[in-house]
mmCIF file of C-alpha atoms in Angstrom:
data_model
loop_
_atom_site.group_PDB
_atom_site.id
_atom_site.type_symbol
_atom_site.label_atom_id
_atom_site.label_comp_id
_atom_site.label_asym_id
_atom_site.label_seq_id
_atom_site.Cartn_x
_atom_site.Cartn_y
_atom_site.Cartn_z
ATOM 1 C CA ALA A 22 -18.708 -13.373 -3.708
ATOM 2 C CA GLN A 23 -20.554 -10.393 -2.380
ATOM 3 C CA SER A 24 -19.796 -6.778 -3.200
ATOM 4 C CA VAL A 25 -20.292 -3.841 -0.892
ATOM 5 C CA SER A 26 -21.070 -0.327 -2.081
ATOM 6 C CA GLN A 27 -20.725 2.809 -0.042
ATOM 7 C CA HIS A 28 -22.469 5.636 -1.793
ATOM 8 C CA ASN A 29 -20.403 8.560 -0.618
ATOM 9 C CA HIS A 30 -16.667 8.857 -0.976
ATOM 10 C CA HIS A 31 -16.316 12.031 1.090
ATOM 11 C CA VAL A 32 -18.833 13.769 3.304
ATOM 12 C CA ILE A 33 -18.227 17.186 4.816
ATOM 13 C CA LEU A 34 -20.564 18.555 7.452
ATOM 14 C CA SER A 35 -20.705 20.901 10.400
ATOM 15 C CA GLU A 36 -20.877 19.965 14.047
ATOM 16 C CA ALA A 37 -24.376 19.115 15.259
ATOM 17 C CA ALA A 38 -25.472 18.140 11.754
ATOM 18 C CA SER A 39 -26.986 14.731 11.202
ATOM 19 C CA LEU A 40 -25.037 12.050 9.395
ATOM 20 C CA GLU A 41 -26.227 9.179 7.260
ATOM 21 C CA LEU A 42 -23.876 6.932 5.325
ATOM 22 C CA GLY A 43 -25.264 4.495 2.835
ATOM 23 C CA CYS A 44 -24.178 0.901 2.418
ATOM 24 C CA ASN A 45 -25.563 -1.691 0.031
ATOM 25 C CA TYR A 46 -24.420 -5.242 -0.557
ATOM 26 C CA SER A 47 -25.081 -7.769 -3.259
ATOM 27 C CA TYR A 48 -25.341 -11.114 -1.474
ATOM 28 C CA GLY A 49 -28.823 -12.570 -1.161
ATOM 29 C CA GLY A 50 -28.292 -15.080 1.628
ATOM 30 C CA THR A 51 -27.686 -14.789 5.340
ATOM 31 C CA VAL A 52 -25.209 -12.067 6.162
ATOM 32 C CA ASN A 53 -23.490 -10.508 9.115
ATOM 33 C CA LEU A 54 -23.106 -6.751 8.798
ATOM 34 C CA PHE A 55 -20.580 -4.417 10.365
ATOM 35 C CA TRP A 56 -19.526 -0.820 10.440
ATOM 36 C CA TYR A 57 -15.912 -0.102 11.320
ATOM 37 C CA VAL A 58 -14.330 3.287 11.880
ATOM 38 C CA GLN A 59 -10.742 4.366 11.399
ATOM 39 C CA TYR A 60 -9.844 7.603 13.177
ATOM 40 C CA PRO A 61 -6.796 9.489 11.907
ATOM 41 C CA GLY A 62 -3.668 7.617 12.943
ATOM 42 C CA GLN A 63 -5.595 4.852 14.657
ATOM 43 C CA HIS A 64 -6.533 1.319 13.761
ATOM 44 C CA LEU A 65 -9.874 -0.013 12.606
ATOM 45 C CA GLN A 66 -12.404 -0.159 15.399
ATOM 46 C CA LEU A 67 -15.775 -1.832 15.474
ATOM 47 C CA LEU A 68 -18.599 0.687 15.576
ATOM 48 C CA LEU A 69 -21.542 -1.702 15.516
ATOM 49 C CA LYS A 70 -22.673 -5.029 14.135
ATOM 50 C CA TYR A 71 -25.789 -6.871 13.076
ATOM 51 C CA PHE A 72 -26.156 -10.630 13.267
ATOM 52 C CA SER A 73 -29.893 -11.181 13.707
ATOM 53 C CA GLY A 74 -32.964 -9.871 15.533
ATOM 54 C CA ASP A 75 -33.887 -6.187 15.787
ATOM 55 C CA PRO A 76 -32.802 -4.587 12.497
ATOM 56 C CA LEU A 77 -32.031 -1.320 14.263
ATOM 57 C CA VAL A 78 -28.725 -1.708 16.049
ATOM 58 C CA LYS A 79 -27.011 0.756 18.301
ATOM 59 C CA GLY A 80 -23.273 1.080 18.525
ATOM 60 C CA ILE A 81 -20.717 3.132 20.332
ATOM 61 C CA LYS A 82 -20.511 6.930 20.383
ATOM 62 C CA GLY A 83 -24.180 7.448 19.515
ATOM 63 C CA PHE A 84 -24.101 5.667 16.164
ATOM 64 C CA GLU A 85 -26.870 3.393 14.963
ATOM 65 C CA ALA A 86 -27.569 1.443 11.806
ATOM 66 C CA GLU A 87 -30.646 -0.042 10.242
ATOM 67 C CA PHE A 88 -30.678 -3.303 8.323
ATOM 68 C CA ILE A 89 -33.288 -3.342 5.562
ATOM 69 C CA LYS A 90 -33.205 -6.811 4.088
ATOM 70 C CA SER A 91 -35.454 -6.000 1.126
ATOM 71 C CA LYS A 92 -33.108 -3.227 0.078
ATOM 72 C CA PHE A 93 -29.872 -5.084 0.892
ATOM 73 C CA SER A 94 -28.878 -2.025 2.878
ATOM 74 C CA PHE A 95 -27.231 -1.275 6.201
ATOM 75 C CA ASN A 96 -27.093 2.493 6.553
ATOM 76 C CA LEU A 97 -25.233 4.200 9.367
ATOM 77 C CA ARG A 98 -26.682 7.206 11.166
ATOM 78 C CA LYS A 99 -25.831 9.661 13.873
ATOM 79 C CA PRO A 100 -28.261 12.451 14.798
ATOM 80 C CA SER A 101 -25.668 15.026 15.803
ATOM 81 C CA VAL A 102 -21.996 14.716 14.853
ATOM 82 C CA GLN A 103 -19.021 16.088 16.714
ATOM 83 C CA TRP A 104 -15.636 17.195 15.463
ATOM 84 C CA SER A 105 -14.210 13.986 16.946
ATOM 85 C CA ASP A 106 -16.302 11.937 14.487
ATOM 86 C CA THR A 107 -13.921 12.939 11.716
ATOM 87 C CA ALA A 108 -12.740 9.582 10.426
ATOM 88 C CA GLU A 109 -13.063 7.036 7.659
ATOM 89 C CA TYR A 110 -16.043 4.714 7.920
ATOM 90 C CA PHE A 111 -16.178 1.247 6.413
ATOM 91 C CA CYS A 112 -19.162 -0.968 5.887
ATOM 92 C CA ALA A 113 -18.372 -4.700 5.864
ATOM 93 C CA VAL A 114 -20.384 -7.783 5.018
ATOM 94 C CA ARG A 115 -19.729 -11.394 5.867
ATOM 95 C CA SER A 116 -21.597 -14.251 4.263
ATOM 96 C CA ASN A 117 -21.245 -18.019 4.390
ATOM 97 C CA ASP A 118 -17.718 -17.978 3.043
ATOM 98 C CA TYR A 119 -16.774 -16.065 6.185
ATOM 99 C CA LYS A 120 -14.657 -13.591 4.249
ATOM 100 C CA LEU A 121 -15.226 -10.046 5.379
ATOM 101 C CA SER A 122 -15.852 -7.864 2.328
ATOM 102 C CA PHE A 123 -15.401 -4.154 2.816
ATOM 103 C CA GLY A 124 -16.820 -1.170 1.038
ATOM 104 C CA ALA A 125 -14.448 1.453 -0.328
ATOM 105 C CA GLY A 126 -14.937 3.612 2.748
ATOM 106 C CA THR A 127 -16.388 7.057 3.330
ATOM 107 C CA THR A 128 -14.251 9.859 4.662
ATOM 108 C CA VAL A 129 -16.239 12.051 7.011
ATOM 109 C CA THR A 130 -14.927 15.497 7.824
ATOM 110 C CA VAL A 131 -16.711 17.413 10.563
ATOM 111 C CA ARG A 132 -16.046 21.129 10.665
ATOM 112 C CA ALA A 133 -16.157 22.911 14.003
ATOM 113 C CA LYS B 26 -7.362 -7.603 27.824
ATOM 114 C CA ALA B 27 -4.618 -6.614 25.391
ATOM 115 C CA GLY B 28 -5.647 -6.022 21.808
ATOM 116 C CA VAL B 29 -4.271 -7.440 18.596
ATOM 117 C CA THR B 30 -0.613 -6.585 18.204
ATOM 118 C CA GLN B 31 1.380 -6.483 15.000
ATOM 119 C CA THR B 32 5.101 -6.212 14.457
ATOM 120 C CA PRO B 33 6.860 -4.439 13.008
ATOM 121 C CA ARG B 34 4.738 -1.326 12.636
ATOM 122 C CA TYR B 35 6.757 0.026 9.732
ATOM 123 C CA LEU B 36 8.931 -1.705 7.191
ATOM 124 C CA ILE B 37 10.849 -0.571 4.137
ATOM 125 C CA LYS B 38 12.015 -3.140 1.610
ATOM 126 C CA THR B 39 13.230 -3.155 -1.968
ATOM 127 C CA ARG B 40 11.794 -4.979 -4.947
ATOM 128 C CA GLY B 41 12.643 -8.650 -5.046
ATOM 129 C CA GLN B 42 13.131 -9.010 -1.319
ATOM 130 C CA GLN B 43 10.850 -10.970 0.942
ATOM 131 C CA VAL B 44 9.190 -9.899 4.160
ATOM 132 C CA THR B 45 7.591 -11.536 7.181
ATOM 133 C CA LEU B 46 4.969 -9.806 9.275
ATOM 134 C CA SER B 47 3.795 -10.991 12.658
ATOM 135 C CA CYS B 48 0.458 -10.862 14.437
ATOM 136 C CA SER B 49 -0.460 -11.789 17.995
ATOM 137 C CA PRO B 50 -4.207 -12.183 18.490
ATOM 138 C CA ILE B 51 -6.250 -11.243 21.506
ATOM 139 C CA SER B 52 -5.794 -13.810 24.236
ATOM 140 C CA GLY B 53 -8.220 -16.678 23.719
ATOM 141 C CA HIS B 54 -8.865 -15.894 20.076
ATOM 142 C CA ARG B 55 -8.102 -18.773 17.750
ATOM 143 C CA SER B 56 -8.794 -17.263 14.360
ATOM 144 C CA VAL B 57 -6.492 -14.820 12.619
ATOM 145 C CA SER B 58 -7.292 -13.102 9.335
ATOM 146 C CA TRP B 59 -5.069 -10.889 7.222
ATOM 147 C CA TYR B 60 -6.104 -7.954 5.047
ATOM 148 C CA GLN B 61 -4.309 -5.614 2.678
ATOM 149 C CA GLN B 62 -5.336 -1.952 2.688
ATOM 150 C CA THR B 63 -4.332 0.351 -0.171
ATOM 151 C CA PRO B 64 -5.759 3.690 -1.346
ATOM 152 C CA GLY B 65 -6.687 2.226 -4.714
ATOM 153 C CA GLN B 66 -8.111 -1.174 -3.777
ATOM 154 C CA GLY B 67 -9.319 -0.504 -0.253
ATOM 155 C CA LEU B 68 -9.428 -3.364 2.219
ATOM 156 C CA GLN B 69 -8.988 -6.789 0.689
ATOM 157 C CA PHE B 70 -9.061 -10.150 2.402
ATOM 158 C CA LEU B 71 -5.863 -12.173 2.135
ATOM 159 C CA PHE B 72 -6.426 -15.322 4.197
ATOM 160 C CA GLU B 73 -7.669 -16.718 7.466
ATOM 161 C CA TYR B 74 -6.047 -19.196 9.803
ATOM 162 C CA PHE B 75 -7.683 -21.263 12.499
ATOM 163 C CA SER B 76 -5.995 -23.929 14.590
ATOM 164 C CA GLU B 77 -2.841 -23.700 12.479
ATOM 165 C CA THR B 78 -4.751 -24.385 9.254
ATOM 166 C CA GLN B 79 -5.591 -22.018 6.448
ATOM 167 C CA ARG B 80 -9.396 -21.965 6.368
ATOM 168 C CA ASN B 81 -10.040 -19.302 3.774
ATOM 169 C CA LYS B 82 -8.131 -17.506 1.060
ATOM 170 C CA GLY B 83 -8.630 -14.348 -0.963
ATOM 171 C CA ASN B 84 -7.573 -13.605 -4.526
ATOM 172 C CA PHE B 85 -3.894 -12.923 -4.076
ATOM 173 C CA PRO B 86 -0.941 -14.545 -5.867
ATOM 174 C CA GLY B 87 1.036 -17.367 -4.312
ATOM 175 C CA ARG B 88 3.756 -14.897 -3.275
ATOM 176 C CA PHE B 89 1.512 -14.153 -0.323
ATOM 177 C CA SER B 90 1.524 -16.897 2.255
ATOM 178 C CA GLY B 91 0.997 -17.316 5.934
ATOM 179 C CA ARG B 92 1.012 -19.661 8.824
ATOM 180 C CA GLN B 93 -0.305 -19.950 12.332
ATOM 181 C CA PHE B 94 1.400 -21.383 15.355
ATOM 182 C CA SER B 95 -0.006 -23.459 18.176
ATOM 183 C CA ASN B 96 -0.343 -20.356 20.369
ATOM 184 C CA SER B 97 -2.519 -18.758 17.617
ATOM 185 C CA ARG B 98 0.139 -16.232 16.668
ATOM 186 C CA SER B 99 0.334 -15.806 12.934
ATOM 187 C CA GLU B 100 2.890 -14.732 10.402
ATOM 188 C CA MET B 101 2.398 -13.496 6.880
ATOM 189 C CA ASN B 102 5.112 -13.741 4.269
ATOM 190 C CA VAL B 103 5.417 -11.950 0.962
ATOM 191 C CA SER B 104 8.152 -13.137 -1.361
ATOM 192 C CA THR B 105 9.643 -11.383 -4.379
ATOM 193 C CA LEU B 106 8.225 -8.028 -3.384
ATOM 194 C CA GLU B 107 6.765 -5.738 -6.027
ATOM 195 C CA LEU B 108 6.137 -2.003 -5.849
ATOM 196 C CA GLY B 109 2.414 -2.694 -5.771
ATOM 197 C CA ASP B 110 2.773 -4.607 -2.524
ATOM 198 C CA SER B 111 3.221 -1.329 -0.683
ATOM 199 C CA ALA B 112 0.265 -1.226 1.663
ATOM 200 C CA LEU B 113 -0.981 -1.361 5.199
ATOM 201 C CA TYR B 114 -1.310 -4.994 6.228
ATOM 202 C CA LEU B 115 -3.929 -5.576 8.870
ATOM 203 C CA CYS B 116 -4.421 -8.549 11.082
ATOM 204 C CA ALA B 117 -7.732 -9.325 12.753
ATOM 205 C CA SER B 118 -8.502 -11.921 15.378
ATOM 206 C CA SER B 119 -11.735 -13.525 16.478
ATOM 207 C CA LEU B 120 -12.782 -16.244 18.852
ATOM 208 C CA VAL B 121 -13.658 -18.994 16.455
ATOM 209 C CA GLY B 122 -13.567 -17.836 12.865
ATOM 210 C CA SER B 123 -15.110 -19.854 10.073
ATOM 211 C CA ARG B 124 -18.242 -21.904 10.316
ATOM 212 C CA SER B 125 -18.557 -24.530 13.011
ATOM 213 C CA LEU B 126 -18.309 -28.217 12.347
ATOM 214 C CA ALA B 127 -22.097 -28.233 12.204
ATOM 215 C CA GLY B 128 -21.942 -25.829 9.277
ATOM 216 C CA SER B 129 -23.685 -22.825 10.782
ATOM 217 C CA LEU B 130 -22.303 -19.360 10.354
ATOM 218 C CA ARG B 131 -20.577 -18.390 13.559
ATOM 219 C CA THR B 132 -21.410 -14.974 14.873
ATOM 220 C CA ASP B 133 -18.152 -13.760 16.263
ATOM 221 C CA THR B 134 -16.506 -10.427 15.594
ATOM 222 C CA GLN B 135 -13.109 -9.632 14.156
ATOM 223 C CA TYR B 136 -10.948 -7.164 16.029
ATOM 224 C CA PHE B 137 -8.182 -5.428 14.139
ATOM 225 C CA GLY B 138 -4.609 -4.620 15.008
ATOM 226 C CA PRO B 139 -2.822 -1.364 14.161
ATOM 227 C CA GLY B 140 -1.289 -2.784 11.011
ATOM 228 C CA THR B 141 2.166 -2.961 9.483
ATOM 229 C CA ARG B 142 2.946 -0.261 6.954
ATOM 230 C CA LEU B 143 5.065 -1.859 4.229
ATOM 231 C CA THR B 144 6.832 0.335 1.717
ATOM 232 C CA VAL B 145 8.510 -1.310 -1.260
ATOM 233 C CA LEU B 146 11.104 0.804 -3.057
#
């Protein structure tokens, strides 16, 4: 079974700052990669996904992620965050067993 | 299109009791997966159902069980509740779910419901 590591437990930054959240996984085969976001009081929502093709994927709300196969990484980025980006972010990986394995999550707090 | 719905949203039970949670997938989705979310363990996969059959199972004791009906709605049951079962239980639906009959990894996406917050006293 694969494991998923998110490097930061809690990130605090100011509005307009750039955000990068790290995600690494352990599985060496074909994977599907996802980033989900959970805003305060809301349910998990899909931010973006990678199945194949261009390793740079764009998601909703200005987020993007880059899949680097050699590094087993799928880092999430946003050039300029807003207060409304305050949320918990989860990286998830799915391999041939179809189970979706989640990282521990990163809480992002954006200060106005 | 309506999203994934889960009922009830909140539930309080005592140790030893059993509980049944319900999930209605997005219309047209045939796969339903269940996850447990706790502050200590994060999000953990419980099981997946597709066409009324359990297709995948996580590492949870037999007290956790589920089923799926012909209309794709799913229920999850936890018997003999323990304090540690207190969690947010999430249901996710997707079009197809596990690999196709041909064996290739299907590339569909799971969409999550709001969850049922279970508190065991």
